[in-house]
Amino acid sequence: MSKHWEIIIIGGGPAGLAAALYCGRALRSTLIIEKYFFGGQIITSDIIENYPGYTDPQSPADLMERFIFQVKKYGVEMENNEVIKIEREGETWRVNTNDGFSTTDAIILATGSEHRFLGVEGEKELRGRGLSVCATCDAPFFKDRRIAVIGGGDTAIAEALHLAKFASDVTIIHRRDQLRAERILQERAFHNNKIKFLWNREVLRFKGFKRLESIQVKDKISGNIEEFAFDGIFMAIGTVPTTELVKNLVDLDAEGYISTDISLKTSSPGIFVAGEVVKGNHRQVAISAGMGVQASLSCEEYLNTLPKK
Amino acid sequence: MAEILSADDFTFDQHLKDNKLLIVDFWSPSCIPCRMMDHNLELIAGIHGTSIKIIKINVNESPKTSSRYLVRTLPTLLFIQNQKVKSQLTGAVNSKQIGKVINEICS
């Protein structure tokens, strides 16, 4: 049976959960829907050391458990389901899931992002066959093996540092001649004797039959084509925003991010956004949580403008 | 309620003889999404009753079974019936996605 909510939050990562906390405390009837697992992608990380207020390294899963506990405390309903369509229905929004629908006065979209892939030959076929996106999940398969990590940002370097605890050696393959990651992570990687670097390399293809065997790259300086054998390769080249659900409802920019202002409202009245669906988030838990708070406060202001029912 | 059992390299083959649809959950203690899958598998066990059997395999302790099915990413769910792999789901999935695969195999 369908139910009407004052607010439906779509996405249960740091942004969605922070928004849910504030909506709950505003005593708004609130439903938060998460497709996979509450806590979001951050829980697949090894540790989090830069969430303000925590001086010791935290387990991301434990940190997100505390977010969830806090949300439940304020009466927010949590549902594990997939939203398949959002549509305007009179004065409200209808949110359709796999097995039903709910209506709502306002939506906070915090659907986050998905792993970016290169789209090169062999990539699709070898995913889960030695090509991975989750170091904490798949590291046990690569004990004392040769591993590569593709990327140069925070995620790539954090994954390389985690994998170095298991692998015989870890090679970071990066398309530039310097990293983008936090300086403290860079320093740890440069001083880890298991970690090596292949700079200025463009990935051309992944090779292997039934399991990954090697990678073919192009040296962007010399133009030489090279091939290196690895047992496992971890992709960490960024993400793409998950905005398919609202592409016909709100304005998106050319890269698929939702256009918004500092209040995090969208071009569609009653739809607010938070987290990695907004350009420039930098994929930090603290930023996503802050955006969730901002979106919920803007949403509260919007709800106060609606006629009393 | 379906059974949720643990197996390893030594005991897994006994389960293959079962006529029921086996849902084999490959996991490791360090895999957080694997932990999140536990709740979804309990839901499935409740919905599908005795027509299925859920077998959990810790890949750290059962490398042979993981290699035999070419499992190299976690979480991985294999759907096995009459000793044949009918379907596979990799990465975190919700109970509805698991239920959909079960229904497709059993229909």
Tab-separated table of C-alpha atoms in Angstrom:
chain	number	residue	atom	x	y	z
A	1	MET	CA	0.000	0.000	0.000
A	2	SER	CA	1.290	3.454	-0.845
A	3	LYS	CA	1.978	6.082	1.786
A	4	HIS	CA	2.503	9.826	1.724
A	5	TRP	CA	5.683	11.298	3.231
A	6	GLU	CA	6.684	14.924	3.699
A	7	ILE	CA	10.202	14.073	2.527
A	8	ILE	CA	11.696	11.144	0.661
A	9	ILE	CA	15.478	10.921	0.562
A	10	ILE	CA	16.913	8.750	-2.183
A	11	GLY	CA	20.363	7.384	-1.353
A	12	GLY	CA	21.676	6.174	2.003
A	13	GLY	CA	25.307	7.329	1.968
A	14	PRO	CA	26.762	10.103	4.146
A	15	ALA	CA	24.795	12.842	2.318
A	16	GLY	CA	21.446	11.040	2.518
A	17	LEU	CA	21.908	9.982	6.133
A	18	ALA	CA	22.977	13.471	7.258
A	19	ALA	CA	19.926	14.906	5.490
A	20	ALA	CA	17.738	12.266	7.159
A	21	LEU	CA	19.043	13.217	10.598
A	22	TYR	CA	18.012	16.857	10.117
A	23	CYS	CA	14.643	15.952	8.538
A	24	GLY	CA	13.928	13.638	11.473
A	25	ARG	CA	14.825	16.331	13.957
A	26	ALA	CA	12.518	18.742	12.095
A	27	LEU	CA	9.766	16.201	12.887
A	28	ARG	CA	8.997	15.731	9.211
A	29	SER	CA	7.678	12.328	8.192
A	30	THR	CA	10.726	11.048	6.306
A	31	LEU	CA	11.543	7.955	4.285
A	32	ILE	CA	15.098	7.199	3.156
A	33	ILE	CA	15.506	4.629	0.372
A	34	GLU	CA	18.818	2.932	-0.376
A	35	LYS	CA	19.396	0.587	-3.308
A	36	TYR	CA	22.371	-1.407	-1.972
A	37	PHE	CA	23.526	-0.829	1.591
A	38	PHE	CA	23.109	2.057	4.000
A	39	GLY	CA	26.420	3.816	4.579
A	40	GLY	CA	27.348	4.188	0.927
A	41	GLN	CA	30.543	3.482	-0.957
A	42	ILE	CA	32.753	4.860	1.814
A	43	ILE	CA	32.256	1.680	3.839
A	44	THR	CA	34.396	-0.203	1.328
A	45	SER	CA	37.385	1.973	2.301
A	46	ASP	CA	40.035	0.718	4.698
A	47	ILE	CA	40.151	3.638	7.130
A	48	ILE	CA	39.013	7.230	7.415
A	49	GLU	CA	41.397	9.647	9.095
A	50	ASN	CA	40.032	13.057	8.110
A	51	TYR	CA	36.480	13.185	9.451
A	52	PRO	CA	36.575	16.234	11.731
A	53	GLY	CA	36.319	15.506	15.429
A	54	TYR	CA	37.792	12.014	15.271
A	55	THR	CA	41.488	12.103	16.144
A	56	ASP	CA	42.122	8.373	15.659
A	57	PRO	CA	41.651	6.469	12.379
A	58	GLN	CA	38.081	5.222	12.091
A	59	SER	CA	36.585	2.227	10.377
A	60	PRO	CA	34.270	3.790	7.751
A	61	ALA	CA	31.737	1.028	8.428
A	62	ASP	CA	31.702	1.923	12.144
A	63	LEU	CA	31.407	5.633	11.388
A	64	MET	CA	28.445	5.033	9.086
A	65	GLU	CA	26.859	2.720	11.674
A	66	ARG	CA	26.840	5.728	13.999
A	67	PHE	CA	25.182	7.851	11.266
A	68	ILE	CA	22.501	5.144	10.875
A	69	PHE	CA	21.953	4.833	14.621
A	70	GLN	CA	21.465	8.600	14.886
A	71	VAL	CA	18.974	8.629	11.986
A	72	LYS	CA	16.914	5.799	13.494
A	73	LYS	CA	16.832	7.653	16.809
A	74	TYR	CA	14.753	10.421	15.196
A	75	GLY	CA	12.143	8.151	13.686
A	76	VAL	CA	13.184	8.187	10.040
A	77	GLU	CA	11.868	5.162	8.122
A	78	MET	CA	14.618	3.261	6.273
A	79	GLU	CA	13.896	1.109	3.238
A	80	ASN	CA	16.229	-1.079	1.177
A	81	ASN	CA	14.760	-0.793	-2.307
A	82	GLU	CA	15.462	0.544	-5.780
A	83	VAL	CA	13.748	3.688	-7.022
A	84	ILE	CA	12.971	3.195	-10.680
A	85	LYS	CA	11.045	6.354	-11.543
A	86	ILE	CA	10.103	9.760	-10.137
A	87	GLU	CA	7.133	11.632	-11.554
A	88	ARG	CA	5.062	14.682	-10.757
A	89	GLU	CA	1.546	13.807	-9.581
A	90	GLY	CA	-0.578	16.887	-8.940
A	91	GLU	CA	0.961	18.828	-6.067
A	92	THR	CA	3.175	15.951	-4.988
A	93	TRP	CA	5.943	13.710	-6.286
A	94	ARG	CA	5.376	10.020	-6.890
A	95	VAL	CA	8.406	7.813	-6.194
A	96	ASN	CA	8.118	4.402	-7.822
A	97	THR	CA	10.149	1.492	-6.530
A	98	ASN	CA	10.557	-2.066	-7.756
A	99	ASP	CA	7.454	-3.197	-5.920
A	100	GLY	CA	5.279	-0.180	-5.222
A	101	PHE	CA	5.263	3.575	-4.820
A	102	SER	CA	5.055	6.389	-2.285
A	103	THR	CA	4.163	10.045	-2.669
A	104	THR	CA	5.990	12.975	-1.141
A	105	ASP	CA	6.022	16.777	-0.901
A	106	ALA	CA	9.778	16.979	-1.422
A	107	ILE	CA	12.703	14.864	-2.501
A	108	ILE	CA	16.352	15.013	-1.483
A	109	LEU	CA	18.373	13.200	-4.099
A	110	ALA	CA	21.623	11.790	-2.706
A	111	THR	CA	22.208	8.925	-5.101
A	112	GLY	CA	25.970	9.453	-5.192
A	113	SER	CA	28.141	8.155	-7.953
A	114	GLU	CA	29.362	4.975	-9.548
A	115	HIS	CA	32.856	3.828	-10.422
A	116	ARG	CA	34.190	5.231	-13.651
A	117	PHE	CA	35.653	2.772	-16.151
A	118	LEU	CA	37.953	3.360	-19.101
A	119	GLY	CA	35.870	1.611	-21.731
A	120	VAL	CA	38.919	-0.133	-23.208
A	121	GLU	CA	39.171	-3.641	-24.626
A	122	GLY	CA	39.009	-6.487	-22.100
A	123	GLU	CA	37.759	-4.303	-19.247
A	124	LYS	CA	34.166	-5.541	-19.187
A	125	GLU	CA	35.101	-9.192	-19.688
A	126	LEU	CA	37.731	-9.219	-16.915
A	127	ARG	CA	35.758	-7.390	-14.226
A	128	GLY	CA	35.562	-9.764	-11.300
A	129	ARG	CA	38.241	-11.882	-12.966
A	130	GLY	CA	41.198	-9.975	-11.606
A	131	LEU	CA	39.943	-6.486	-12.420
A	132	SER	CA	38.417	-4.981	-9.298
A	133	VAL	CA	37.085	-1.748	-7.812
A	134	CYS	CA	37.159	-2.674	-4.111
A	135	ALA	CA	40.506	-3.275	-2.393
A	136	THR	CA	39.072	-4.180	1.015
A	137	CYS	CA	36.734	-6.713	-0.656
A	138	ASP	CA	39.170	-8.413	-3.009
A	139	ALA	CA	42.620	-8.029	-1.434
A	140	PRO	CA	42.540	-11.599	0.030
A	141	PHE	CA	42.677	-13.027	-3.520
A	142	PHE	CA	45.997	-11.291	-4.170
A	143	LYS	CA	48.179	-12.293	-1.227
A	144	ASP	CA	51.842	-12.240	-2.367
A	145	ARG	CA	50.740	-11.451	-5.922
A	146	ARG	CA	51.632	-8.591	-8.278
A	147	ILE	CA	49.021	-5.873	-8.320
A	148	ALA	CA	48.461	-2.575	-10.116
A	149	VAL	CA	46.232	0.341	-9.181
A	150	ILE	CA	45.082	2.721	-11.898
A	151	GLY	CA	44.566	6.324	-10.816
A	152	GLY	CA	46.259	9.103	-8.903
A	153	GLY	CA	43.651	10.502	-6.513
A	154	ASP	CA	42.879	9.814	-2.849
A	155	THR	CA	41.041	6.564	-3.568
A	156	ALA	CA	43.838	5.167	-5.755
A	157	ILE	CA	46.571	5.900	-3.230
A	158	ALA	CA	44.542	4.698	-0.228
A	159	GLU	CA	43.773	1.464	-2.100
A	160	ALA	CA	47.446	1.014	-3.039
A	161	LEU	CA	48.486	1.474	0.599
A	162	HIS	CA	45.900	-1.091	1.725
A	163	LEU	CA	46.863	-3.590	-0.987
A	164	ALA	CA	50.561	-3.266	-0.149
A	165	LYS	CA	49.763	-5.087	3.123
A	166	PHE	CA	48.853	-8.187	1.086
A	167	ALA	CA	50.594	-8.063	-2.290
A	168	SER	CA	54.206	-8.752	-3.186
A	169	ASP	CA	54.292	-5.377	-4.930
A	170	VAL	CA	51.877	-2.692	-6.058
A	171	THR	CA	52.353	-0.534	-9.154
A	172	ILE	CA	50.424	2.708	-9.438
A	173	ILE	CA	49.697	3.473	-13.085
A	174	HIS	CA	48.852	7.119	-13.628
A	175	ARG	CA	48.210	9.162	-16.744
A	176	ARG	CA	50.014	12.222	-15.377
A	177	ASP	CA	53.481	12.856	-13.882
A	178	GLN	CA	52.161	13.734	-10.436
A	179	LEU	CA	49.443	12.569	-8.059
A	180	ARG	CA	46.292	14.440	-7.072
A	181	ALA	CA	45.894	12.651	-3.725
A	182	GLU	CA	46.242	14.295	-0.312
A	183	ARG	CA	49.931	15.061	0.324
A	184	ILE	CA	49.994	12.885	3.434
A	185	LEU	CA	48.829	9.877	1.387
A	186	GLN	CA	51.368	10.661	-1.333
A	187	GLU	CA	54.197	10.723	1.215
A	188	ARG	CA	53.130	7.343	2.607
A	189	ALA	CA	53.044	5.857	-0.892
A	190	PHE	CA	56.450	7.306	-1.859
A	191	HIS	CA	57.986	5.855	1.300
A	192	ASN	CA	56.389	2.401	0.963
A	193	ASN	CA	59.007	0.082	-0.531
A	194	LYS	CA	56.348	-2.204	-2.033
A	195	ILE	CA	54.810	0.613	-4.098
A	196	LYS	CA	56.203	1.582	-7.511
A	197	PHE	CA	54.971	4.077	-10.093
A	198	LEU	CA	54.404	4.063	-13.819
A	199	TRP	CA	53.899	7.729	-14.757
A	200	ASN	CA	52.397	9.180	-17.923
A	201	ARG	CA	50.819	5.916	-19.030
A	202	GLU	CA	47.569	5.601	-20.941
A	203	VAL	CA	45.783	2.257	-20.563
A	204	LEU	CA	45.055	0.666	-23.940
A	205	ARG	CA	43.662	-2.753	-23.049
A	206	PHE	CA	43.407	-5.481	-20.437
A	207	LYS	CA	44.459	-8.944	-21.516
A	208	GLY	CA	43.607	-12.392	-20.204
A	209	PHE	CA	41.492	-15.455	-20.731
A	210	LYS	CA	39.126	-16.316	-17.855
A	211	ARG	CA	41.364	-14.235	-15.590
A	212	LEU	CA	43.400	-11.069	-15.957
A	213	GLU	CA	46.962	-11.657	-17.104
A	214	SER	CA	48.406	-8.337	-18.273
A	215	ILE	CA	47.796	-4.741	-19.187
A	216	GLN	CA	48.869	-2.896	-22.309
A	217	VAL	CA	49.759	0.774	-21.876
A	218	LYS	CA	51.168	3.612	-23.934
A	219	ASP	CA	53.996	5.757	-22.630
A	220	LYS	CA	52.644	9.233	-23.364
A	221	ILE	CA	56.136	10.755	-23.547
A	222	SER	CA	57.943	8.238	-25.777
A	223	GLY	CA	54.869	6.867	-27.541
A	224	ASN	CA	56.069	3.309	-26.860
A	225	ILE	CA	53.491	0.556	-26.329
A	226	GLU	CA	54.325	-1.596	-23.305
A	227	GLU	CA	52.829	-4.674	-21.670
A	228	PHE	CA	53.067	-5.567	-17.985
A	229	ALA	CA	51.911	-8.761	-16.283
A	230	PHE	CA	49.744	-8.444	-13.152
A	231	ASP	CA	47.588	-10.849	-11.145
A	232	GLY	CA	45.153	-8.127	-10.178
A	233	ILE	CA	44.357	-4.569	-11.207
A	234	PHE	CA	42.279	-2.148	-9.162
A	235	MET	CA	40.497	0.716	-10.896
A	236	ALA	CA	40.329	4.054	-9.081
A	237	ILE	CA	39.924	6.653	-11.803
A	238	GLY	CA	37.026	8.549	-10.313
A	239	THR	CA	33.286	8.280	-10.560
A	240	VAL	CA	30.297	9.296	-12.644
A	241	PRO	CA	27.230	10.831	-10.961
A	242	THR	CA	24.135	8.649	-10.605
A	243	THR	CA	21.589	11.044	-12.050
A	244	GLU	CA	19.712	8.872	-14.550
A	245	LEU	CA	16.565	8.986	-12.366
A	246	VAL	CA	16.161	12.746	-12.673
A	247	LYS	CA	17.689	13.500	-16.063
A	248	ASN	CA	14.305	14.596	-17.422
A	249	LEU	CA	13.218	16.378	-14.256
A	250	VAL	CA	16.089	18.711	-13.341
A	251	ASP	CA	18.831	20.567	-15.206
A	252	LEU	CA	22.073	18.636	-15.563
A	253	ASP	CA	25.414	19.907	-16.793
A	254	ALA	CA	27.308	18.364	-19.717
A	255	GLU	CA	28.945	15.743	-17.461
A	256	GLY	CA	25.653	14.622	-15.919
A	257	TYR	CA	26.018	16.459	-12.590
A	258	ILE	CA	22.930	18.224	-11.249
A	259	SER	CA	22.992	21.992	-11.634
A	260	THR	CA	22.350	23.709	-8.321
A	261	ASP	CA	23.289	26.678	-6.172
A	262	ILE	CA	24.611	26.882	-2.618
A	263	SER	CA	21.124	26.126	-1.227
A	264	LEU	CA	21.192	22.801	-3.157
A	265	LYS	CA	17.792	23.273	-4.734
A	266	THR	CA	17.353	22.186	-8.344
A	267	SER	CA	15.494	23.584	-11.328
A	268	SER	CA	12.500	21.514	-10.208
A	269	PRO	CA	10.691	22.945	-7.137
A	270	GLY	CA	10.677	20.394	-4.340
A	271	ILE	CA	13.741	18.457	-5.503
A	272	PHE	CA	16.965	19.082	-3.582
A	273	VAL	CA	20.342	17.416	-3.994
A	274	ALA	CA	23.330	16.490	-1.855
A	275	GLY	CA	26.593	14.596	-2.165
A	276	GLU	CA	28.375	13.349	-5.236
A	277	VAL	CA	25.575	14.119	-7.683
A	278	VAL	CA	26.757	17.733	-7.370
A	279	LYS	CA	29.904	18.756	-9.225
A	280	GLY	CA	32.987	19.588	-7.174
A	281	ASN	CA	32.170	17.420	-4.155
A	282	HIS	CA	35.723	15.968	-4.051
A	283	ARG	CA	34.299	12.684	-2.644
A	284	GLN	CA	34.806	13.471	1.021
A	285	VAL	CA	32.484	12.178	3.743
A	286	ALA	CA	32.631	15.507	5.565
A	287	ILE	CA	31.578	17.420	2.421
A	288	SER	CA	28.736	14.995	1.628
A	289	ALA	CA	27.470	15.134	5.205
A	290	GLY	CA	27.562	18.930	5.142
A	291	MET	CA	25.682	19.006	1.855
A	292	GLY	CA	23.072	16.647	3.297
A	293	VAL	CA	22.519	19.087	6.157
A	294	GLN	CA	22.272	22.044	3.762
A	295	ALA	CA	19.813	20.238	1.476
A	296	SER	CA	17.587	19.284	4.402
A	297	LEU	CA	17.504	22.867	5.707
A	298	SER	CA	16.652	24.204	2.243
A	299	CYS	CA	14.010	21.504	1.962
A	300	GLU	CA	12.561	22.577	5.324
A	301	GLU	CA	12.331	26.183	4.091
A	302	TYR	CA	10.534	24.943	0.964
A	303	LEU	CA	8.047	22.832	2.927
A	304	ASN	CA	7.232	25.851	5.092
A	305	THR	CA	6.101	27.709	1.961
A	306	LEU	CA	3.565	25.025	1.008
A	307	PRO	CA	-0.109	25.430	2.000
A	308	LYS	CA	-0.932	23.659	5.292
A	309	LYS	CA	-2.795	20.378	4.749
B	1	MET	CA	12.811	-20.590	6.495
B	2	ALA	CA	15.717	-21.765	4.327
B	3	GLU	CA	18.854	-23.093	5.950
B	4	ILE	CA	21.910	-20.802	6.042
B	5	LEU	CA	24.984	-22.985	6.452
B	6	SER	CA	28.740	-22.526	6.285
B	7	ALA	CA	30.900	-24.770	4.120
B	8	ASP	CA	34.564	-25.048	3.205
B	9	ASP	CA	36.793	-26.861	0.702
B	10	PHE	CA	36.176	-30.165	2.505
B	11	THR	CA	32.393	-29.995	2.964
B	12	PHE	CA	31.151	-28.039	-0.054
B	13	ASP	CA	30.761	-31.044	-2.374
B	14	GLN	CA	28.254	-32.665	-0.013
B	15	HIS	CA	25.917	-29.706	-0.532
B	16	LEU	CA	26.194	-29.982	-4.326
B	17	LYS	CA	24.312	-33.296	-4.139
B	18	ASP	CA	21.260	-31.491	-2.770
B	19	ASN	CA	18.352	-31.067	-5.196
B	20	LYS	CA	17.537	-27.630	-3.863
B	21	LEU	CA	18.678	-24.405	-5.503
B	22	LEU	CA	21.925	-23.503	-3.751
B	23	ILE	CA	22.796	-19.868	-3.235
B	24	VAL	CA	26.506	-19.820	-2.532
B	25	ASP	CA	27.730	-16.648	-0.850
B	26	PHE	CA	31.493	-16.079	-1.165
B	27	TRP	CA	32.689	-13.657	1.508
B	28	SER	CA	35.649	-12.608	3.638
B	29	PRO	CA	35.808	-10.905	7.041
B	30	SER	CA	37.521	-7.820	5.561
B	31	CYS	CA	34.770	-7.308	2.946
B	32	ILE	CA	32.274	-4.839	4.397
B	33	PRO	CA	29.696	-5.151	1.570
B	34	CYS	CA	29.752	-8.902	2.308
B	35	ARG	CA	28.654	-8.153	5.852
B	36	MET	CA	25.821	-6.031	4.512
B	37	MET	CA	24.685	-8.974	2.376
B	38	ASP	CA	23.975	-11.094	5.452
B	39	HIS	CA	20.766	-9.210	6.193
B	40	ASN	CA	19.595	-9.569	2.580
B	41	LEU	CA	20.279	-13.310	2.597
B	42	GLU	CA	18.307	-13.696	5.828
B	43	LEU	CA	15.368	-11.958	4.141
B	44	ILE	CA	15.671	-14.323	1.171
B	45	ALA	CA	15.839	-17.322	3.496
B	46	GLY	CA	12.598	-16.177	5.068
B	47	ILE	CA	10.803	-15.557	1.769
B	48	HIS	CA	11.828	-18.663	-0.159
B	49	GLY	CA	11.584	-21.249	2.597
B	50	THR	CA	12.873	-24.757	2.086
B	51	SER	CA	13.085	-24.587	-1.728
B	52	ILE	CA	16.549	-23.042	-1.451
B	53	LYS	CA	19.659	-23.534	0.647
B	54	ILE	CA	22.147	-20.749	1.371
B	55	ILE	CA	25.789	-21.777	1.723
B	56	LYS	CA	28.375	-19.291	2.989
B	57	ILE	CA	32.013	-19.734	1.981
B	58	ASN	CA	34.814	-17.739	3.578
B	59	VAL	CA	37.307	-17.373	0.714
B	60	ASN	CA	40.243	-17.037	3.125
B	61	GLU	CA	39.552	-20.526	4.437
B	62	SER	CA	38.320	-22.110	1.187
B	63	PRO	CA	40.674	-21.071	-1.618
B	64	LYS	CA	40.066	-24.224	-3.662
B	65	THR	CA	36.306	-23.700	-3.925
B	66	SER	CA	36.828	-20.033	-4.848
B	67	SER	CA	39.353	-20.972	-7.558
B	68	ARG	CA	37.168	-23.776	-8.870
B	69	TYR	CA	34.388	-21.278	-9.608
B	70	LEU	CA	36.838	-18.544	-10.684
B	71	VAL	CA	35.654	-16.234	-7.914
B	72	ARG	CA	37.988	-13.237	-7.803
B	73	THR	CA	35.723	-10.508	-6.454
B	74	LEU	CA	33.562	-10.140	-3.372
B	75	PRO	CA	30.780	-10.366	-2.623
B	76	THR	CA	29.897	-13.022	-5.207
B	77	LEU	CA	26.705	-15.077	-5.191
B	78	LEU	CA	26.515	-18.246	-7.282
B	79	PHE	CA	23.170	-19.872	-7.966
B	80	ILE	CA	23.769	-23.623	-8.385
B	81	GLN	CA	21.220	-26.261	-9.261
B	82	ASN	CA	21.977	-29.899	-10.087
B	83	GLN	CA	25.687	-29.069	-9.785
B	84	LYS	CA	25.489	-26.451	-12.533
B	85	VAL	CA	25.979	-22.706	-12.104
B	86	LYS	CA	22.710	-21.180	-13.309
B	87	SER	CA	23.491	-17.558	-12.532
B	88	GLN	CA	25.921	-15.263	-10.749
B	89	LEU	CA	25.698	-11.878	-9.024
B	90	THR	CA	28.804	-9.895	-8.120
B	91	GLY	CA	29.068	-6.843	-5.909
B	92	ALA	CA	26.551	-5.742	-3.324
B	93	VAL	CA	22.967	-6.520	-4.291
B	94	ASN	CA	19.681	-6.122	-2.448
B	95	SER	CA	17.204	-8.862	-1.561
B	96	LYS	CA	14.919	-7.968	-4.461
B	97	GLN	CA	17.719	-8.482	-6.981
B	98	ILE	CA	18.505	-11.873	-5.429
B	99	GLY	CA	14.812	-12.800	-5.410
B	100	LYS	CA	14.513	-11.883	-9.097
B	101	VAL	CA	17.295	-14.329	-10.040
B	102	ILE	CA	15.728	-17.093	-7.920
B	103	ASN	CA	12.375	-16.558	-9.599
B	104	GLU	CA	13.956	-16.626	-13.064
B	105	ILE	CA	15.707	-19.932	-12.317
B	106	CYS	CA	12.682	-21.533	-10.680
B	107	SER	CA	10.094	-20.367	-13.216
